[in-house]
Each structure stands twice: as C-alpha cells, then as structure tokens.
Coordinates of C-alpha atoms and ligand atoms in Angstrom, one line a residue:
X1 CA 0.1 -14.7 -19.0
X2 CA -1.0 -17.2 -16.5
X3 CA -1.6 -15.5 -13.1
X4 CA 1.1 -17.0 -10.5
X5 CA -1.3 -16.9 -7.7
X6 CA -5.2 -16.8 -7.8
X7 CA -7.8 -16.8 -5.1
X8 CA -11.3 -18.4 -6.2
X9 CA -14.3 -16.9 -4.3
X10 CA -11.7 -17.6 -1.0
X11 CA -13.6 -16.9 2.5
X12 CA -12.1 -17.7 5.9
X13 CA -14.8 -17.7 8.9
X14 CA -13.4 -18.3 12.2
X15 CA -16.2 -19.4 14.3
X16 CA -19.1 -17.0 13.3
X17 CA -16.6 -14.5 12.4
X18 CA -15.9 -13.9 8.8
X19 CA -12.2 -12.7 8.6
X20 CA -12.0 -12.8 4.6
X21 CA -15.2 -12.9 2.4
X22 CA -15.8 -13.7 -1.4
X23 CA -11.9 -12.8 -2.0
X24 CA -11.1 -12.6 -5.9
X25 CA -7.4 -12.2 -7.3
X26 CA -5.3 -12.9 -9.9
X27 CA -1.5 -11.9 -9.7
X28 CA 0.4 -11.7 -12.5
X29 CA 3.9 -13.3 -12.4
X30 CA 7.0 -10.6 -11.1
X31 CA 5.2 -7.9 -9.4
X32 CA 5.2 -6.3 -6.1
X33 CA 1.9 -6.9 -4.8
X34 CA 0.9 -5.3 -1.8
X35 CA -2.3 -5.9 0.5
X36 CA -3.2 -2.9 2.5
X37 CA -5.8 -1.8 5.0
X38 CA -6.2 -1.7 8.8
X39 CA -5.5 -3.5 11.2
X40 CA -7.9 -6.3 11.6
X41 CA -9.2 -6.8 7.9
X42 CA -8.0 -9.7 6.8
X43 CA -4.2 -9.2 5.3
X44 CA -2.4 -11.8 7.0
X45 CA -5.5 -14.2 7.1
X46 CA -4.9 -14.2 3.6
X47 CA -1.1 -14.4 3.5
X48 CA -1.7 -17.3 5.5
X49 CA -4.1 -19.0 3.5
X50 CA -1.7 -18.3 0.5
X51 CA 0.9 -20.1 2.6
X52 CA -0.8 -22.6 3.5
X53 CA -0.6 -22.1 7.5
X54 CA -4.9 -21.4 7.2
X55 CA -7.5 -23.3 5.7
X56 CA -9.8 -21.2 3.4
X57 CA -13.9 -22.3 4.6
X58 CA -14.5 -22.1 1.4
X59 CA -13.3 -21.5 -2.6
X60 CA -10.0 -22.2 -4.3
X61 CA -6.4 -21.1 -4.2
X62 CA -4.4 -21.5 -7.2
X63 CA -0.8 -21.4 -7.4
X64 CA 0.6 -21.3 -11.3
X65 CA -2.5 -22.8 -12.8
X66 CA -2.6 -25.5 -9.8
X67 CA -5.1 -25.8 -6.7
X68 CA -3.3 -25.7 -3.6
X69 CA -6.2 -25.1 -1.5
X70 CA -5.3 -28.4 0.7
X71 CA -1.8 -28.8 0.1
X72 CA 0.6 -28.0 3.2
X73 CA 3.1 -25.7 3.4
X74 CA 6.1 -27.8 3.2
X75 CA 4.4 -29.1 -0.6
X76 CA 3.4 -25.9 -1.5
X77 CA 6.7 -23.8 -3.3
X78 CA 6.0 -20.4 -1.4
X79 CA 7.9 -19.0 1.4
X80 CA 6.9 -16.3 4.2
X81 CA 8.8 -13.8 6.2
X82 CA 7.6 -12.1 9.4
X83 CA 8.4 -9.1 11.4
X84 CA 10.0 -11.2 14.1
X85 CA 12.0 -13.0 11.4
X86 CA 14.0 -15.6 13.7
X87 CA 17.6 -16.4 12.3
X88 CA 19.0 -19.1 13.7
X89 CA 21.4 -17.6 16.1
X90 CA 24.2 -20.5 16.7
X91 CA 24.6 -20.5 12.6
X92 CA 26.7 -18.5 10.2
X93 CA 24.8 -15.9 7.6
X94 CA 25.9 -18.3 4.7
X95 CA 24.6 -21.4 6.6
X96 CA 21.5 -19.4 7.8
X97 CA 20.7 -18.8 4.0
X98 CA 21.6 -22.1 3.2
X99 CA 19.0 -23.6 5.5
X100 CA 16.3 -24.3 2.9
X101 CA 18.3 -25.5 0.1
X102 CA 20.4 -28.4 2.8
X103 CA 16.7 -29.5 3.1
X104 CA 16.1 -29.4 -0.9
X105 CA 18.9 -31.8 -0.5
X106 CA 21.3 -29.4 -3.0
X107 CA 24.8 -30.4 -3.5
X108 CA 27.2 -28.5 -1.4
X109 CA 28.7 -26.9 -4.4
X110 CA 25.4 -25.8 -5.6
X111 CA 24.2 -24.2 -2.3
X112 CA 27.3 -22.7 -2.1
X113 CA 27.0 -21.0 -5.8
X114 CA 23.6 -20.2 -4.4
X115 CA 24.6 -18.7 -1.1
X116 CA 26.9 -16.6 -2.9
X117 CA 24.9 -15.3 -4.9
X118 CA 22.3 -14.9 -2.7
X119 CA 24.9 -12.3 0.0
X120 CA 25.8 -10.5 -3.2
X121 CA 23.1 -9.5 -4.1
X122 CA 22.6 -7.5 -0.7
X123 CA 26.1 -7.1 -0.5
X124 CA 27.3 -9.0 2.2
X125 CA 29.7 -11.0 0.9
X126 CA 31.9 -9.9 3.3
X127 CA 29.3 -10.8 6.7
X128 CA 28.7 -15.0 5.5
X129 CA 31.3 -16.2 8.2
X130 CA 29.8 -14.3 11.0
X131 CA 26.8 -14.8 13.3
X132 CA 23.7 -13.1 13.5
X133 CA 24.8 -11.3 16.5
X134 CA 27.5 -9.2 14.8
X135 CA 25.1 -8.3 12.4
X136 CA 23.0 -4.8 12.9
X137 CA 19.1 -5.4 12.4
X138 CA 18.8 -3.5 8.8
X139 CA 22.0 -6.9 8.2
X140 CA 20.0 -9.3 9.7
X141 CA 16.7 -8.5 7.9
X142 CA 18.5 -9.0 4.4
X143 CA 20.0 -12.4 5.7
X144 CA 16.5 -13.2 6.6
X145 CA 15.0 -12.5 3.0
X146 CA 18.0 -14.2 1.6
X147 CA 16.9 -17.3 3.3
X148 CA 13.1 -16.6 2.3
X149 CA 14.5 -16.4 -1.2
X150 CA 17.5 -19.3 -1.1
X151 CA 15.1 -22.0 -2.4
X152 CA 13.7 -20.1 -5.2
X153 CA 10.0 -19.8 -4.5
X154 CA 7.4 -19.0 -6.7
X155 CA 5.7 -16.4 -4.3
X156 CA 7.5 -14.6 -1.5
X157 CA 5.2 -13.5 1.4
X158 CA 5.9 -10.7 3.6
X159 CA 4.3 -10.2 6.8
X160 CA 4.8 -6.5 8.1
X161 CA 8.4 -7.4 7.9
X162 CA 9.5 -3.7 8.1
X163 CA 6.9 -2.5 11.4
X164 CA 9.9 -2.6 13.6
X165 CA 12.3 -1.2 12.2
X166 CA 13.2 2.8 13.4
X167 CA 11.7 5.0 10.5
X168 CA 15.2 6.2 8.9
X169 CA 16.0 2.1 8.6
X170 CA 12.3 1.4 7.3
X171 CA 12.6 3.8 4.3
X172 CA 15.9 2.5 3.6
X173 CA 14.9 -1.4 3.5
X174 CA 11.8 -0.1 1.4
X175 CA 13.8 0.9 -0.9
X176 CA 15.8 -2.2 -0.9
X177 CA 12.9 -4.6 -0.9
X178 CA 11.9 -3.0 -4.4
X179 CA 15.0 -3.3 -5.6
X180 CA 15.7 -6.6 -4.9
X181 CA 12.4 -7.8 -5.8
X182 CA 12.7 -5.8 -9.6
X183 CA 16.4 -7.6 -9.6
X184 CA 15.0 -11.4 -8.8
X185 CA 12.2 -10.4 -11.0
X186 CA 10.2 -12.6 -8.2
X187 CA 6.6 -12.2 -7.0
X188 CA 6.2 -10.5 -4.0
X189 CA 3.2 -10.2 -1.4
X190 CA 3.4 -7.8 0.6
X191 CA 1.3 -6.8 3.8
X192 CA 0.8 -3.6 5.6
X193 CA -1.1 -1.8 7.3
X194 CA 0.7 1.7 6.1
X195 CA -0.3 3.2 3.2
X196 CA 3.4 5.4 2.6
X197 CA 5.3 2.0 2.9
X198 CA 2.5 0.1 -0.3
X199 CA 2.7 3.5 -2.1
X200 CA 6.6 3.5 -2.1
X201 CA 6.8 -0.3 -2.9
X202 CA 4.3 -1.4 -5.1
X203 CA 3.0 -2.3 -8.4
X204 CA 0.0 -3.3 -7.6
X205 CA -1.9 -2.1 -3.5
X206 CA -4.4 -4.7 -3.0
X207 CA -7.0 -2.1 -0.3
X208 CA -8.5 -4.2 2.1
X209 CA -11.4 -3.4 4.2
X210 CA -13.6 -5.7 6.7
X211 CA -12.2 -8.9 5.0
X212 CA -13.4 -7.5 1.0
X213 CA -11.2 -6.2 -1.6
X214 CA -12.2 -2.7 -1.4
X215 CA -10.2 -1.6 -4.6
X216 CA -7.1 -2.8 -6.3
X217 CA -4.5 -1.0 -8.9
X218 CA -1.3 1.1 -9.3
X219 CA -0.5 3.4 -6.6
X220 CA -1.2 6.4 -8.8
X221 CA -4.8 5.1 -9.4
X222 CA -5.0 4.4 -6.4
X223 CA -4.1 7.8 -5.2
X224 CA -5.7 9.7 -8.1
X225 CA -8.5 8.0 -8.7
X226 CA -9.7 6.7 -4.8
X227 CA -13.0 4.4 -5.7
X228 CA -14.9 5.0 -2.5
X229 CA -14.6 7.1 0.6
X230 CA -12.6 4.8 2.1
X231 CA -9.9 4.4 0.1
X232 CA -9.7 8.1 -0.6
X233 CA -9.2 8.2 3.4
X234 CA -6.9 5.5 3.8
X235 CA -4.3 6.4 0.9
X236 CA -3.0 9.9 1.9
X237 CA -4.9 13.0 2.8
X238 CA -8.2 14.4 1.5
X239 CA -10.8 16.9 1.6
X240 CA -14.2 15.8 0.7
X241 CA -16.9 17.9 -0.4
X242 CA -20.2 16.3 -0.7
X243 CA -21.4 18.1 -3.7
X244 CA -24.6 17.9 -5.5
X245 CA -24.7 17.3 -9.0
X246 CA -26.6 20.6 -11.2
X247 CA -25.1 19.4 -14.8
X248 CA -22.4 18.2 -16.9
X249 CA -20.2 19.2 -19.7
X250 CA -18.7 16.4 -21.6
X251 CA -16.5 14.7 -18.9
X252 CA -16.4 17.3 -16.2
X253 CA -19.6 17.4 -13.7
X254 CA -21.2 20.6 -13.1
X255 CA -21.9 20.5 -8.7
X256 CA -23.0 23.0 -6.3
X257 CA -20.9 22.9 -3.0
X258 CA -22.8 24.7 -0.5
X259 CA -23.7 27.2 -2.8
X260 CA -20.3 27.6 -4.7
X261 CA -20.7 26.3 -8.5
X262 CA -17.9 23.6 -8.8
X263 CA -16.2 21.4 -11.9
X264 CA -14.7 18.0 -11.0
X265 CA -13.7 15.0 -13.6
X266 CA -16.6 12.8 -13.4
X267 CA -14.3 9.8 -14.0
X268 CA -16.1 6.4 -14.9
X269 CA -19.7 7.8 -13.7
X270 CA -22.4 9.4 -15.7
X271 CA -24.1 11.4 -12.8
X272 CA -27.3 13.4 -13.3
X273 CA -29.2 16.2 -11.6
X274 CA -29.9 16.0 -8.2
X275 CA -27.1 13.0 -7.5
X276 CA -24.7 13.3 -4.3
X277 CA -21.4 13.2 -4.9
X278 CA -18.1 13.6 -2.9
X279 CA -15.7 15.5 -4.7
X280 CA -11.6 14.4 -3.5
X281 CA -9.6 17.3 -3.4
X282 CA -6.2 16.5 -2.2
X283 CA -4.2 19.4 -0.2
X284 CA -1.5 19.6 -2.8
X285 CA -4.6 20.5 -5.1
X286 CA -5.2 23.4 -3.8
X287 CA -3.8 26.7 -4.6
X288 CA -3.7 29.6 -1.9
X289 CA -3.5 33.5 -2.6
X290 CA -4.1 36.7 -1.5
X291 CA -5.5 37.6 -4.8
X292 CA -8.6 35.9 -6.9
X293 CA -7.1 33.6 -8.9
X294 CA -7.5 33.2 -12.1
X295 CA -8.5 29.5 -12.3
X296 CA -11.9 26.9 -12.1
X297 CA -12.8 26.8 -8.9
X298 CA -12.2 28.9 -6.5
X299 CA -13.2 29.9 -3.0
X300 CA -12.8 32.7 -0.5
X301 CA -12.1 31.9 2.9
X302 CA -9.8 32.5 6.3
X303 CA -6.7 30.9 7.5
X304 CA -7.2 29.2 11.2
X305 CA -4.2 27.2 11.7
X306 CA -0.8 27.0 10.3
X307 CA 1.4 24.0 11.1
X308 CA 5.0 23.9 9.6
X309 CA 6.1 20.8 8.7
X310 CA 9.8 21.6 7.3
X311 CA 9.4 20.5 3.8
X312 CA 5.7 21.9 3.5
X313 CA 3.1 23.9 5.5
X314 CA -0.2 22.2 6.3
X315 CA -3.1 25.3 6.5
X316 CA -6.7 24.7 7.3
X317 CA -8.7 27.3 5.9
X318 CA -11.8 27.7 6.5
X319 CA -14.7 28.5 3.7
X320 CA -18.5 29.0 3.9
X321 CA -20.3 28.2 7.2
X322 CA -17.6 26.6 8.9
X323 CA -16.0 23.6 6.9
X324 CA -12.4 23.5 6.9
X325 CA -9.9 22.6 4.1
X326 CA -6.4 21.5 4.5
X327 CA -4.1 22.8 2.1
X328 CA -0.1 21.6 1.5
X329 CA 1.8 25.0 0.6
X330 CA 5.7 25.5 0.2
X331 CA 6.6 27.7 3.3
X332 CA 8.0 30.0 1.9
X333 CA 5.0 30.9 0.4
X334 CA 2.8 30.1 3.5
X335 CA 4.7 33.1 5.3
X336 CA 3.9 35.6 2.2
X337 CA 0.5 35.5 3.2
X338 CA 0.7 36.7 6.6
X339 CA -2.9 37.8 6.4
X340 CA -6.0 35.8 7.4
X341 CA -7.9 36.4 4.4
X342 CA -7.4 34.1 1.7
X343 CA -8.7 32.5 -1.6
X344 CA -8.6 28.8 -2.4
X345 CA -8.3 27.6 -5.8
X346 CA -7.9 24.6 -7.6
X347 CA -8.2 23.0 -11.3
X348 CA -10.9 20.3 -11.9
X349 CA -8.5 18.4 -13.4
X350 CA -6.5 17.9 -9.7
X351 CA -10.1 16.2 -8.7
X352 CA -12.7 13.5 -9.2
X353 CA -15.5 12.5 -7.7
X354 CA -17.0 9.5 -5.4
X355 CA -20.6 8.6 -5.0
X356 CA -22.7 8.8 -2.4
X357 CA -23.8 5.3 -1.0
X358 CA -26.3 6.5 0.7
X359 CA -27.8 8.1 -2.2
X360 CA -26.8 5.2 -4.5
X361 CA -27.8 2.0 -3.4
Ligands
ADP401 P1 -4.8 -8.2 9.7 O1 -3.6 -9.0 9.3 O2 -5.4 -7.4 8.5 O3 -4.6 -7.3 10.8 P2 -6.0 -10.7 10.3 O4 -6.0 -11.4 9.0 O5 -4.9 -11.1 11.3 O6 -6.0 -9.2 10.1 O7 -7.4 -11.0 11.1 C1 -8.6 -10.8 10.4 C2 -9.7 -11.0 11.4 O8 -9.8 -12.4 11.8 C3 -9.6 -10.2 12.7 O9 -10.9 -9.8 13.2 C4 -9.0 -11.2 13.7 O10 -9.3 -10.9 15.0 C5 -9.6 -12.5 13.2 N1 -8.7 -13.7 13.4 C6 -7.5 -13.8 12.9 N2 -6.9 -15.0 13.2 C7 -7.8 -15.6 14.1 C8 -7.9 -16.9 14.8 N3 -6.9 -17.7 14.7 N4 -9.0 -17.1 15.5 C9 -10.0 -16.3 15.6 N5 -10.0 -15.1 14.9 C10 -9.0 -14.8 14.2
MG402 MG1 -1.7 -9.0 10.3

C-alpha cells in the first residue's frame, strides 16, 4: 500500500540549531500515528513541516506518492488542530464545522449533509444551533475536530490537543479520539509528550529523542521490547540491571547481575561473553514472597518503602549492596507480607535485554 505520508531524509535547522535530523517515515493509510518524546525534540517541528507552516532545510515530504515539500498549506490537503483550538465564537457549531467546506465552495445542501454527519458522529446533533459558549470544553473540543475533519483531509494533525484538559476529561476524549479516528478510518498524527495518552491511542508511537527517531512500532513493542535505555525510560516504569553476559542457551542469555546468575530473552542480539547488557525488568514483572519461589530468577532482599496507590502497591526492595527495585503488587497482597524480608522473583520470559553503548560502539 502506498504510504499516505513519507518524510525523505527531512532535517529542520533553525540557525545552528538542528531541531529534526535525517527524519525517515512512512505511514501507512488509516492509522493512529503518534510522535512521542519530550518536550523540546522535535514533534511539532515536524507536524509543522507535515503541515506545511515550516520549511524542511533539507530532504523531501511526500504526501500520497506526491512531494509537498514546497507546497503551502492552503494547497496541501492536510489539516491541524492545536491545544488552544480557537472556534469562532460569534458562529453556530454547524456553521463553525462548516467553515472549511463554505471555502471548498460546497453547495449548501452538501455542507449541510456533511455538517450533519459530521455532529452525529460525536453526537451533537442536538448542540448545531448553539454557540461555542454554551458548549462545555470536552463539546467544544469535538466541534473543533469536526471542523479539522469537515473538508475531508488526507492527514489529520494533532498538536497536544488534549494537554489541557482536567485528567478525568483527557481519558475520556482519548478514548473518543480513537474511536472516531477507527470510525473515519482517517490518518491521524498525533503529538505528545505523554507516553499513557500514545500507549492508550495508538497504532503506531513514533519515540522521539533530540530531533531523531529513536524507535517506532506498536505500543506493545514498544513497551515489551524498549530498543534503548531511553525508550525503556520514557514508555512506563523500569528497572535496569546492567548485567554482564557469562553464556547463552538457545534464545535466553546467561548474565551475572552483581553476582546473582540471571536468564533474560536476548531478543534480536547474539551477545557473547564478557558483553554489557541492561536487562528491563518491569515492576509488574516481578513477583514478591515471603517464601523462595519456585521460579528463574530470583533474589533475596528487604522491603524499604511501601507506597499504596489504590489499585496497586509500588515496593522498593532493596537487593545486594544497595540497588533498589520497584515492584507493582496487588495490595492486598503487599499487606500479607508485613515483614521486611523478602524474595524477588521473576520469569525471563517478562524480560529482555538492551545493550550497552558504551560497551558497543
Ligand atoms: P517539541 O514539539 O517536541 O516540544 P519543537 O519541535 O517545538 O519540540 O522544537 C524542537 C527544537 O527546535 C527545540 O529545541 C525548539 O527550541 C527549537 N525551535 C522550535 N521552533 C523554533 C523556532 N521558530 N526558532 C528557533 N528554534 C525553534
Ligand atoms: Mg510541541
């Protein structure tokens, strides 16, 4: 299938500053594509280069099979929402939607069919007499994307649009957003900065780091199988434990962890003797008991701190000389061991492993 929107070797400097360097993607038509990473790296940059509103330095930007690189954003069949997404107060939700497709030059029975259309979807067919100021904000951000999506683009950017929303409101509209997107079957490109938000959205997170595609896939790739010690960081929690490799067997690497024999999925690698590695061991990995447990690795070690978070307990125990592993537990199992004294377990098959760049090139 032809990729919808593609980036050729795209870099933006501004001044001697490089804000996006040697960008490379391809986006298949329909999908929920999200760009995440801190702030700073290089997310809207692109958006706006997508959009039209930036000139790229250098490279290409394709849009359906054609270069768009120098072709303004009126010409160019994308449309953009931001946070502050600006309805036009003195104008009805139906005309507000019908904004862009007056400009198009529509018939008035066709906008209107569209418009229609357009408030069912969210339902609010109910809302298209009224003005954007009997609307609550959760209303007025659908009537917004409504009017993004009125003229049928081919790409529909999104610029933080959630950040500032309350939390309960943001999950909601989250939800929304995917639905809506799977409904229109439309492409959307989505920035953030919050992992949570790309992880509950998307089909595809785009990790961004200092202006370079630091890894791209599913969210449970992602999340499963972090590529570096960034993204491992950035997308949920982790403990790392810089291992050193003493073997393998078949695809599980043999390490010593200060002095504790440990298995781990080696994943794409073929590591030998000797080789650094960080092993990711997510909290919800990691199985706590009073007892020795009866399972690959395991650990003893002492409980310092408890937190209770309602729907899970967060404990960092600490093992050998001092390092300390968070662990998610339910509860109500976190209050059956009342003691200090704990062992740690987990499977090798919860894990994998990251290299070392400073031991690999
Ligand atoms: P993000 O959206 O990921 O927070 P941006 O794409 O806005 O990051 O910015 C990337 C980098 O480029 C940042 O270092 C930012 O300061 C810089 N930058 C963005 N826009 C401009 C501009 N118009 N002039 C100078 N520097 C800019
Ligand atoms: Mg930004």
């Amino acid at each position: 299938m032809e990729p919808v929107v593609q980036f050729d070797n795209v870099k933006k400097c501004y001044g001697s500053h490089v804000a996006v360097d040697d960008l490379n993607l391809s986006i298949e038509p329909g999908k929920f594509v999200t760009l995440l990473g801190p702030s700073g790296c290089g997310k809207s940059t692109t958006l706006r280069m997508l959009g039209g509103f930036d000139l790229p330095t250098s490279g290409r930007i394709l849009l359906s099979g054609k270069d768009v690189t120098r072709v303004p954003p009126n010409k160019r069949n994308v449309n953009i929402v931001f946070q502050d997404y600006a309805l036009f107060p003195h104008l009805t939700i139906a005309r507000n939607i019908a904004f862009g497709l007056e400009l198009k030059g529509l018939d008035n029975a066709a906008i209107h069919r569209r418009v229609s259309e357009l408030l069912e979807l969210v339902q609010l067919q109910d809302y298209a007499k009224r003005l954007p100021s009997e609307l609550s904000g959760g209303q007025r951000q659908r009537v917004a994307l409504m009017r993004a999506l009125a003229p049928d683009p081919e790409v529909l950017l999104l610029d933080e649009p959630l950040s500032a929303l309350d939390a309960k409101l943001r999950q909601q509209m989250q939800i929304e957003l995917k639905a809506i997107q799977e409904k229109t079957g439309k492409t959307f490109m989505f920035v953030t900065h919050d992992q949570e938000e790309a992880l509950t959205m998307s089909d595809t997170i785009v990790v961004m780091n200092n202006g370079r595609i630091e890894q791209m896939g599913d969210p449970h790739t992602l999340y499963g199988r972090p590529g570096s010690v960034f993204v491992a960081n950035f997308i949920g929690e982790t403990n790392l434990l810089r291992s050193t490799v003493t073997g393998a067997e078949g695809d599980i690497a043999v390490l010593d962890w200060k002095g504790t024999t440990i298995r781990a999925e080696r994943g794409g690698l073929s590591p030998k003797a000797g080789d650094h590695l960080y092993v990711v061991l997510r909290p919800e990995a990691i199985q706590c008991s009073a007892d020795e447990p009866a399972i690959g690795n395991r650990v003893k070690g002492r409980i310092r701190q408890r937190v209770f978070k309602g729907n899970h307990t967060s404990l960092m125990v600490e093992v050998g000389d001092g390092d300390l592993l968070n662990a998610l537990m339910h509860p109500a199992e976190a209050v059956r061991l009342d003691g200090e004294d704990v062992w740690v377990g987990w499977s090798h098959e919860t894990t994998t492993v990251i290299p070392d760049r400073q031991t690999h090139g």
